[in-house]
mmCIF file of C-alpha atoms in Angstrom:
data_model
loop_
_atom_site.group_PDB
_atom_site.id
_atom_site.type_symbol
_atom_site.label_atom_id
_atom_site.label_comp_id
_atom_site.label_asym_id
_atom_site.label_seq_id
_atom_site.Cartn_x
_atom_site.Cartn_y
_atom_site.Cartn_z
ATOM 1 C CA MET A 14 -12.369 20.944 -24.845
ATOM 2 C CA SER A 15 -15.306 19.212 -26.525
ATOM 3 C CA VAL A 16 -17.041 21.202 -29.265
ATOM 4 C CA VAL A 17 -20.327 19.295 -28.754
ATOM 5 C CA SER A 18 -21.710 18.718 -25.256
ATOM 6 C CA LEU A 19 -24.603 16.361 -24.495
ATOM 7 C CA LEU A 20 -27.095 18.169 -22.253
ATOM 8 C CA GLY A 21 -29.774 15.516 -21.762
ATOM 9 C CA VAL A 22 -31.500 12.369 -23.039
ATOM 10 C CA LYS A 23 -35.153 11.548 -22.358
ATOM 11 C CA VAL A 24 -36.701 8.120 -23.034
ATOM 12 C CA LEU A 25 -40.170 8.847 -24.464
ATOM 13 C CA ASN A 26 -41.995 5.483 -24.635
ATOM 14 C CA ASN A 27 -41.072 3.773 -21.393
ATOM 15 C CA PRO A 28 -42.105 1.216 -20.303
ATOM 16 C CA ALA A 29 -43.217 -0.369 -23.564
ATOM 17 C CA ALA A 30 -43.702 -3.701 -25.313
ATOM 18 C CA PHE A 31 -40.585 -5.652 -26.192
ATOM 19 C CA ASN A 32 -41.164 -5.306 -29.966
ATOM 20 C CA ALA A 33 -41.972 -1.578 -29.799
ATOM 21 C CA SER A 34 -39.557 0.982 -31.216
ATOM 22 C CA TYR A 35 -37.189 3.022 -29.029
ATOM 23 C CA GLN A 36 -37.654 6.784 -28.906
ATOM 24 C CA PHE A 37 -35.233 9.280 -27.374
ATOM 25 C CA GLU A 38 -35.356 13.033 -27.110
ATOM 26 C CA ILE A 39 -31.759 14.244 -27.292
ATOM 27 C CA THR A 40 -30.543 17.738 -26.394
ATOM 28 C CA PHE A 41 -26.985 18.886 -27.081
ATOM 29 C CA GLU A 42 -24.996 22.110 -27.484
ATOM 30 C CA CYS A 43 -22.541 23.017 -30.257
ATOM 31 C CA LEU A 44 -19.909 25.661 -29.463
ATOM 32 C CA GLU A 45 -18.550 26.290 -32.985
ATOM 33 C CA PRO A 46 -19.524 25.448 -36.606
ATOM 34 C CA LEU A 47 -18.725 21.901 -37.692
ATOM 35 C CA GLN A 48 -17.690 20.828 -41.156
ATOM 36 C CA LYS A 49 -19.263 17.370 -40.904
ATOM 37 C CA ASP A 50 -22.374 15.699 -39.458
ATOM 38 C CA LEU A 51 -22.856 13.974 -36.124
ATOM 39 C CA GLU A 52 -23.591 10.249 -36.238
ATOM 40 C CA TRP A 53 -25.886 8.801 -33.558
ATOM 41 C CA LYS A 54 -26.243 5.048 -32.985
ATOM 42 C CA LEU A 55 -28.320 2.759 -30.742
ATOM 43 C CA THR A 56 -26.890 -0.682 -29.947
ATOM 44 C CA TYR A 57 -28.689 -3.562 -28.210
ATOM 45 C CA VAL A 58 -26.533 -5.961 -26.186
ATOM 46 C CA GLY A 59 -28.046 -9.387 -26.899
ATOM 47 C CA SER A 60 -25.877 -11.401 -24.494
ATOM 48 C CA ALA A 61 -23.824 -10.665 -21.425
ATOM 49 C CA THR A 62 -21.281 -13.360 -22.263
ATOM 50 C CA SER A 63 -20.433 -12.514 -25.881
ATOM 51 C CA SER A 64 -20.402 -9.447 -28.106
ATOM 52 C CA GLU A 65 -21.369 -11.557 -31.123
ATOM 53 C CA HIS A 66 -25.038 -11.055 -30.274
ATOM 54 C CA ASP A 67 -24.797 -7.240 -30.162
ATOM 55 C CA GLN A 68 -26.864 -5.580 -32.877
ATOM 56 C CA GLU A 69 -27.089 -2.024 -34.075
ATOM 57 C CA LEU A 70 -30.750 -1.057 -33.964
ATOM 58 C CA ASP A 71 -30.406 2.161 -35.959
ATOM 59 C CA SER A 72 -28.080 5.047 -36.840
ATOM 60 C CA LEU A 73 -28.783 8.678 -37.718
ATOM 61 C CA LEU A 74 -26.727 11.492 -39.270
ATOM 62 C CA VAL A 75 -27.506 14.969 -37.917
ATOM 63 C CA GLY A 76 -26.244 18.042 -39.739
ATOM 64 C CA PRO A 77 -25.322 20.656 -40.572
ATOM 65 C CA ILE A 78 -25.114 21.590 -36.897
ATOM 66 C CA PRO A 79 -25.880 25.218 -36.005
ATOM 67 C CA VAL A 80 -24.031 26.831 -33.118
ATOM 68 C CA GLY A 81 -26.073 26.765 -29.936
ATOM 69 C CA VAL A 82 -28.494 24.319 -28.262
ATOM 70 C CA ASN A 83 -30.113 21.697 -30.500
ATOM 71 C CA LYS A 84 -32.830 19.088 -29.896
ATOM 72 C CA PHE A 85 -34.175 16.204 -31.960
ATOM 73 C CA ILE A 86 -36.019 12.839 -31.677
ATOM 74 C CA PHE A 87 -34.081 9.677 -32.317
ATOM 75 C CA GLU A 88 -36.228 6.578 -33.075
ATOM 76 C CA ALA A 89 -34.860 3.064 -33.511
ATOM 77 C CA ASP A 90 -36.447 -0.324 -34.225
ATOM 78 C CA SER A 91 -36.687 -3.124 -31.663
ATOM 79 C CA PRO A 92 -34.025 -5.839 -31.724
ATOM 80 C CA ASP A 93 -34.193 -8.873 -33.996
ATOM 81 C CA LEU A 94 -35.178 -11.908 -31.933
ATOM 82 C CA LYS A 95 -33.336 -14.269 -34.266
ATOM 83 C CA ARG A 96 -30.006 -12.749 -33.218
ATOM 84 C CA ILE A 97 -30.708 -13.083 -29.493
ATOM 85 C CA PRO A 98 -30.234 -16.415 -27.655
ATOM 86 C CA THR A 99 -33.528 -17.745 -26.286
ATOM 87 C CA SER A 100 -32.130 -17.845 -22.749
ATOM 88 C CA GLU A 101 -31.117 -14.156 -22.998
ATOM 89 C CA ILE A 102 -34.474 -12.679 -24.043
ATOM 90 C CA LEU A 103 -35.814 -12.378 -20.502
ATOM 91 C CA GLY A 104 -33.869 -10.653 -17.751
ATOM 92 C CA VAL A 105 -31.606 -7.622 -17.629
ATOM 93 C CA THR A 106 -29.611 -6.377 -20.593
ATOM 94 C CA VAL A 107 -28.049 -3.106 -21.840
ATOM 95 C CA ILE A 108 -28.617 -0.583 -24.632
ATOM 96 C CA LEU A 109 -25.926 1.902 -25.727
ATOM 97 C CA LEU A 110 -26.590 5.313 -27.263
ATOM 98 C CA THR A 111 -23.422 6.738 -28.865
ATOM 99 C CA CYS A 112 -22.441 9.804 -30.881
ATOM 100 C CA SER A 113 -19.412 10.160 -33.166
ATOM 101 C CA TYR A 114 -17.842 12.887 -35.259
ATOM 102 C CA ASP A 115 -15.848 11.930 -38.336
ATOM 103 C CA GLY A 116 -15.742 8.311 -37.150
ATOM 104 C CA ARG A 117 -14.472 9.244 -33.637
ATOM 105 C CA GLU A 118 -16.803 8.497 -30.725
ATOM 106 C CA PHE A 119 -16.920 11.271 -28.122
ATOM 107 C CA VAL A 120 -19.915 10.352 -25.917
ATOM 108 C CA ARG A 121 -21.645 7.136 -24.852
ATOM 109 C CA VAL A 122 -24.794 6.680 -22.734
ATOM 110 C CA GLY A 123 -25.636 3.240 -21.359
ATOM 111 C CA TYR A 124 -28.986 2.119 -19.923
ATOM 112 C CA TYR A 125 -30.022 -1.073 -18.158
ATOM 113 C CA VAL A 126 -33.145 -2.693 -19.656
ATOM 114 C CA ASN A 127 -35.293 -5.211 -17.779
ATOM 115 C CA ASN A 128 -37.390 -7.588 -19.913
ATOM 116 C CA GLU A 129 -40.133 -9.531 -18.113
ATOM 117 C CA TYR A 130 -43.685 -10.806 -18.565
ATOM 118 C CA ASP A 131 -46.662 -8.622 -17.871
ATOM 119 C CA SER A 132 -48.126 -11.082 -15.316
ATOM 120 C CA GLU A 133 -46.783 -12.564 -12.087
ATOM 121 C CA GLU A 134 -47.910 -16.063 -13.072
ATOM 122 C CA LEU A 135 -45.719 -16.080 -16.195
ATOM 123 C CA ASN A 136 -42.776 -14.587 -14.282
ATOM 124 C CA ALA A 137 -43.118 -17.282 -11.599
ATOM 125 C CA GLU A 138 -43.398 -20.110 -14.159
ATOM 126 C CA PRO A 139 -42.047 -18.860 -17.548
ATOM 127 C CA PRO A 140 -42.858 -21.109 -20.542
ATOM 128 C CA ALA A 141 -40.084 -22.943 -22.351
ATOM 129 C CA LYS A 142 -40.640 -20.837 -25.469
ATOM 130 C CA PRO A 143 -40.834 -17.095 -24.672
ATOM 131 C CA LEU A 144 -44.147 -15.375 -25.448
ATOM 132 C CA ILE A 145 -42.823 -12.164 -27.033
ATOM 133 C CA GLU A 146 -46.248 -10.516 -27.178
ATOM 134 C CA ARG A 147 -46.458 -10.760 -23.360
ATOM 135 C CA VAL A 148 -42.936 -9.455 -22.722
ATOM 136 C CA ARG A 149 -42.502 -5.826 -21.720
ATOM 137 C CA ARG A 150 -39.310 -3.831 -21.409
ATOM 138 C CA ASN A 151 -38.461 -1.183 -18.840
ATOM 139 C CA VAL A 152 -35.491 1.132 -19.463
ATOM 140 C CA LEU A 153 -33.901 2.372 -16.232
ATOM 141 C CA ALA A 154 -33.743 5.933 -17.534
ATOM 142 C CA GLU A 155 -33.061 7.419 -14.086
ATOM 143 C CA LYS A 156 -29.618 5.762 -13.839
ATOM 144 C CA PRO A 157 -27.713 6.249 -17.112
ATOM 145 C CA ARG A 158 -23.954 5.653 -17.388
ATOM 146 C CA VAL A 159 -22.390 8.514 -19.365
ATOM 147 C CA THR A 160 -18.835 8.255 -20.713
ATOM 148 C CA ARG A 161 -17.068 11.072 -22.588
ATOM 149 C CA PHE A 162 -13.953 10.857 -24.773
ATOM 150 C CA ALA A 163 -11.568 13.593 -25.950
ATOM 151 C CA ILE A 164 -11.255 13.599 -29.740
ATOM 152 C CA LYS A 165 -9.917 15.743 -32.554
ATOM 153 C CA TRP A 166 -12.542 17.967 -34.174
ATOM 154 C CA ASP A 167 -11.895 20.164 -37.250
ATOM 155 C CA THR A 168 -8.622 21.791 -36.175
ATOM 156 C CA GLU A 169 -5.330 20.415 -34.930
ATOM 157 C CA ASP A 170 -5.568 22.620 -31.845
ATOM 158 C CA SER A 171 -8.619 20.673 -30.679
ATOM 159 C CA ALA A 172 -6.778 17.342 -30.800
ATOM 160 C CA PRO A 173 -6.049 15.792 -27.384
ATOM 161 C CA ALA A 174 -2.434 15.609 -26.286
ATOM 162 C CA GLU A 175 -0.991 12.235 -27.188
ATOM 163 C CA PHE A 176 2.398 12.956 -25.641
ATOM 164 C CA PRO A 177 3.565 15.017 -22.647
ATOM 165 C CA PRO A 178 4.091 18.699 -23.496
ATOM 166 C CA GLU A 179 7.583 19.859 -24.352
ATOM 167 C CA GLN A 180 9.625 21.301 -21.495
ATOM 168 C CA PRO A 181 12.552 23.307 -22.929
ATOM 169 C CA GLU A 182 13.555 24.575 -19.489
ATOM 170 C CA ALA A 183 14.338 20.993 -18.487
ATOM 171 C CA ASP A 184 17.362 20.991 -20.820
ATOM 172 C CA ILE A 185 18.831 24.025 -19.051
ATOM 173 C CA VAL A 186 19.007 22.353 -15.658
ATOM 174 C CA GLU A 187 22.431 20.910 -14.885
ATOM 175 C CA ASP A 188 22.695 17.172 -15.132
ATOM 176 C CA ASP A 189 22.961 15.651 -11.678
ATOM 177 C CA GLY A 190 24.401 12.352 -12.869
ATOM 178 C CA ALA A 191 27.790 13.075 -11.285
ATOM 179 C CA THR A 192 26.357 14.144 -7.924
ATOM 180 C CA TYR A 193 23.574 11.586 -7.804
ATOM 181 C CA GLY A 194 23.734 9.773 -4.489
ATOM 182 C CA ALA A 195 26.569 11.931 -3.087
ATOM 183 C CA GLU A 196 24.518 13.107 -0.128
ATOM 184 C CA GLU A 197 23.531 9.559 0.723
ATOM 185 C CA GLU A 198 27.189 8.455 0.674
ATOM 186 C CA GLU A 199 28.223 11.303 2.994
ATOM 187 C CA GLU A 200 25.461 10.447 5.435
ATOM 188 C CA LEU A 201 26.526 6.795 5.351
ATOM 189 C CA GLU A 202 30.183 7.674 6.075
ATOM 190 C CA GLU A 203 29.204 9.964 8.968
ATOM 191 C CA GLY A 204 27.034 7.221 10.410
ATOM 192 C CA LEU A 205 29.896 4.695 10.206
ATOM 193 C CA LYS A 206 32.326 7.115 11.914
ATOM 194 C CA ALA A 207 29.851 7.829 14.687
ATOM 195 C CA GLY A 208 29.337 4.090 15.198
ATOM 196 C CA GLU A 209 33.098 3.449 15.442
ATOM 197 C CA GLU A 210 33.559 6.276 17.970
ATOM 198 C CA ALA A 211 30.691 5.021 20.096
ATOM 199 C CA GLN A 212 32.144 1.492 20.005
ATOM 200 C CA ALA A 213 35.616 2.776 21.062
ATOM 201 C CA ILE A 214 34.125 4.758 23.970
ATOM 202 C CA GLY A 215 32.214 1.700 25.089
ATOM 203 C CA GLU A 216 35.370 -0.440 25.097
ATOM 204 C CA ASP A 217 37.243 2.182 27.183
ATOM 205 C CA GLU A 218 34.433 2.255 29.727
ATOM 206 C CA GLU A 219 34.497 -1.537 29.969
ATOM 207 C CA MET A 220 38.288 -1.521 30.522
ATOM 208 C CA ALA A 221 38.007 1.157 33.220
ATOM 209 C CA GLY A 222 35.240 -0.692 35.020
ATOM 210 C CA ALA A 223 37.128 -3.990 35.001
ATOM 211 C CA ASP A 224 39.510 -2.879 37.823
ATOM 212 C CA ASP A 225 36.690 -1.628 40.018
ATOM 213 C CA THR A 226 34.632 -4.771 39.724
ATOM 214 C CA ALA A 227 37.534 -7.246 40.182
ATOM 215 C CA GLY A 228 36.951 -9.651 43.063
ATOM 216 C CA PRO A 229 35.506 -13.059 43.799
ATOM 217 C CA LEU A 230 33.402 -14.015 40.774
ATOM 218 C CA ILE A 231 31.582 -17.029 42.181
ATOM 219 C CA SER A 232 30.970 -17.679 45.850
ATOM 220 C CA ALA A 233 31.620 -21.163 47.197
ATOM 221 C CA PRO A 234 28.550 -23.432 47.347
ATOM 222 C CA SER A 235 26.879 -23.954 50.702
ATOM 223 C CA LYS A 236 27.944 -27.007 52.693
ATOM 224 C CA ALA A 237 26.743 -28.942 55.679
ATOM 225 C CA GLU A 238 26.828 -27.502 59.185
ATOM 226 C CA GLY A 239 29.674 -29.780 60.274
ATOM 227 C CA GLU A 240 31.846 -28.748 57.396
ATOM 228 C CA GLU A 241 31.136 -25.082 58.093
ATOM 229 C CA ASP A 242 32.349 -25.492 61.728
ATOM 230 C CA GLU A 243 35.567 -27.103 60.506
ATOM 231 C CA GLU A 244 36.137 -24.272 58.018
ATOM 232 C CA SER A 245 35.603 -21.718 60.785
ATOM 233 C CA ASP A 246 38.151 -23.428 63.018
ATOM 234 C CA ALA A 247 40.621 -23.653 60.165
ATOM 235 C CA GLY A 248 40.049 -20.004 59.423
ATOM 236 C CA SER A 249 40.782 -19.030 63.022
ATOM 237 C CA GLU A 250 44.006 -21.021 62.969
ATOM 238 C CA ASP A 251 45.137 -19.309 59.785
ATOM 239 C CA LEU A 252 44.376 -15.938 61.274
ATOM 240 C CA GLU A 253 46.417 -16.725 64.439
ATOM 241 C CA ALA A 254 49.288 -18.006 62.332
ATOM 242 C CA GLU A 255 49.232 -14.902 60.210
ATOM 243 C CA SER A 256 49.156 -12.668 63.314
ATOM 244 C CA SER A 257 52.148 -14.478 64.826
ATOM 245 C CA GLY A 258 53.898 -14.295 61.481
ATOM 246 C CA SER A 259 53.361 -10.550 61.364
ATOM 247 C CA GLU A 260 54.867 -10.188 64.906
ATOM 248 C CA ASP A 261 57.967 -12.113 63.815
ATOM 249 C CA GLU A 262 58.300 -9.887 60.770
ATOM 250 C CA GLU A 263 58.202 -6.806 63.023
ATOM 251 C CA ILE A 264 60.989 -8.191 65.230
ATOM 252 C CA GLU A 265 63.101 -9.051 62.198
ATOM 253 C CA GLU A 266 62.616 -5.541 60.810
ATOM 254 C CA GLU A 267 63.887 -4.029 64.083
ATOM 255 C CA GLU A 268 66.955 -6.272 64.168
ATOM 256 C CA GLY A 269 67.933 -6.047 60.476
ATOM 257 C CA GLU A 270 69.719 -2.756 59.741
ATOM 258 C CA GLY A 271 72.682 -3.787 57.556
ATOM 259 C CA ASP A 272 71.370 -5.106 54.229
ATOM 260 C CA GLY A 273 69.134 -2.334 53.004
ATOM 261 C CA ASP A 274 68.426 -3.596 49.509
ATOM 262 C CA GLU A 275 67.580 -7.088 50.671
ATOM 263 C CA ASP A 276 65.278 -5.662 53.320
ATOM 264 C CA MET A 277 63.490 -3.588 50.664
ATOM 265 C CA GLU A 278 62.973 -6.608 48.418
ATOM 266 C CA MET A 279 61.786 -8.678 51.321
ATOM 267 C CA ALA A 280 59.486 -5.911 52.389
ATOM 268 C CA GLU A 281 57.969 -5.728 48.863
ATOM 269 C CA ASP A 282 57.576 -9.493 48.791
ATOM 270 C CA GLY A 283 56.045 -9.374 52.219
ATOM 271 C CA ASP A 284 53.588 -6.702 51.150
ATOM 272 C CA GLN A 285 52.509 -8.742 48.121
ATOM 273 C CA ALA A 286 52.147 -11.857 50.258
ATOM 274 C CA ALA A 287 50.225 -9.906 52.860
ATOM 275 C CA GLY A 288 47.954 -8.493 50.114
ATOM 276 C CA SER A 289 47.218 -11.933 48.698
ATOM 277 C CA ALA A 290 46.663 -13.330 52.192
ATOM 278 C CA ALA A 291 44.358 -10.450 53.006
ATOM 279 C CA GLY A 292 42.374 -11.161 49.826
ATOM 280 C CA LYS A 293 41.983 -14.818 50.811
ATOM 281 C CA ASP A 294 41.019 -13.858 54.365
ATOM 282 C CA LYS A 295 38.487 -11.463 52.981
ATOM 283 C CA HIS A 296 37.057 -14.234 50.777
ATOM 284 C CA LEU A 297 36.861 -16.582 53.773
ATOM 285 C CA ASN A 298 35.206 -13.906 55.880
ATOM 286 C CA GLN A 299 32.567 -13.527 53.159
ATOM 287 C CA GLN A 300 31.870 -17.273 53.339
ATOM 288 C CA SER A 301 31.753 -17.690 57.149
ATOM 289 C CA HIS A 302 31.252 -14.212 58.508
ATOM 290 C CA GLY A 303 28.552 -15.326 60.924
ATOM 291 C CA GLU A 304 30.615 -18.094 62.594
ATOM 292 C CA VAL A 305 34.135 -16.594 62.911
ATOM 293 C CA MET A 306 33.880 -14.172 65.825
ATOM 294 C CA VAL A 307 36.770 -15.157 68.203
ATOM 295 C CA HIS A 308 40.383 -15.959 67.228
#
């Protein structure tokens, strides 16, 4: 907490001639007795491109400081024209009002200052060499920029913290170096197991569906009408041959009663042949279902 608080600054002579002195009415509050004086300074920024042209207009020591609200007038001389570049005399610049305690700055107030001629003709066509007696300054007192800094006052307790405060309870907490990342590893392993199970289930479903979807993969390309008639005739002949073949097999089954094992093997072979023939017939029927009507 700051022992001295700036309550207000009032610019007394504003606007004024460029070579007139600066006057400020400063009000501040002191919360406790101070062992040393306050140092106030006014700095004029001579150039926006380099700090070499900055000049301290005046400084003032105020003290001893009584506890409570205090007010005083701070007056400073105008800047030295020899230290200001000729091209920087006219236009906008900055003045800085600062206060320090024991060499440590704790508050800074910045004001924009506009320097221009007192006539529109000179502002429209300024002479090569500035006419200082015709230049007037205007401090933008309504828009100050105030910056405060935490400093050490008379006691060590008032010094700002330079390091994070000590946390003795942090040493009591168990070190998590051994368990660091354990939860992430468990989640990763569970995710890998779940992915493997899902992949295995998907492969089983594909294997089970393979038998159901087995059949002709690609249908034969379409042909000319003449070729289709020939295929239909050939299909009818195959069907008649297969029907006659099946009748012969029935007769042979009635006659053959002695060799049981051979009949069983022949019957199994016949069933497989009949199944393959039926599959082919089915494929042919899919190709020429509209033409094959009579055997």
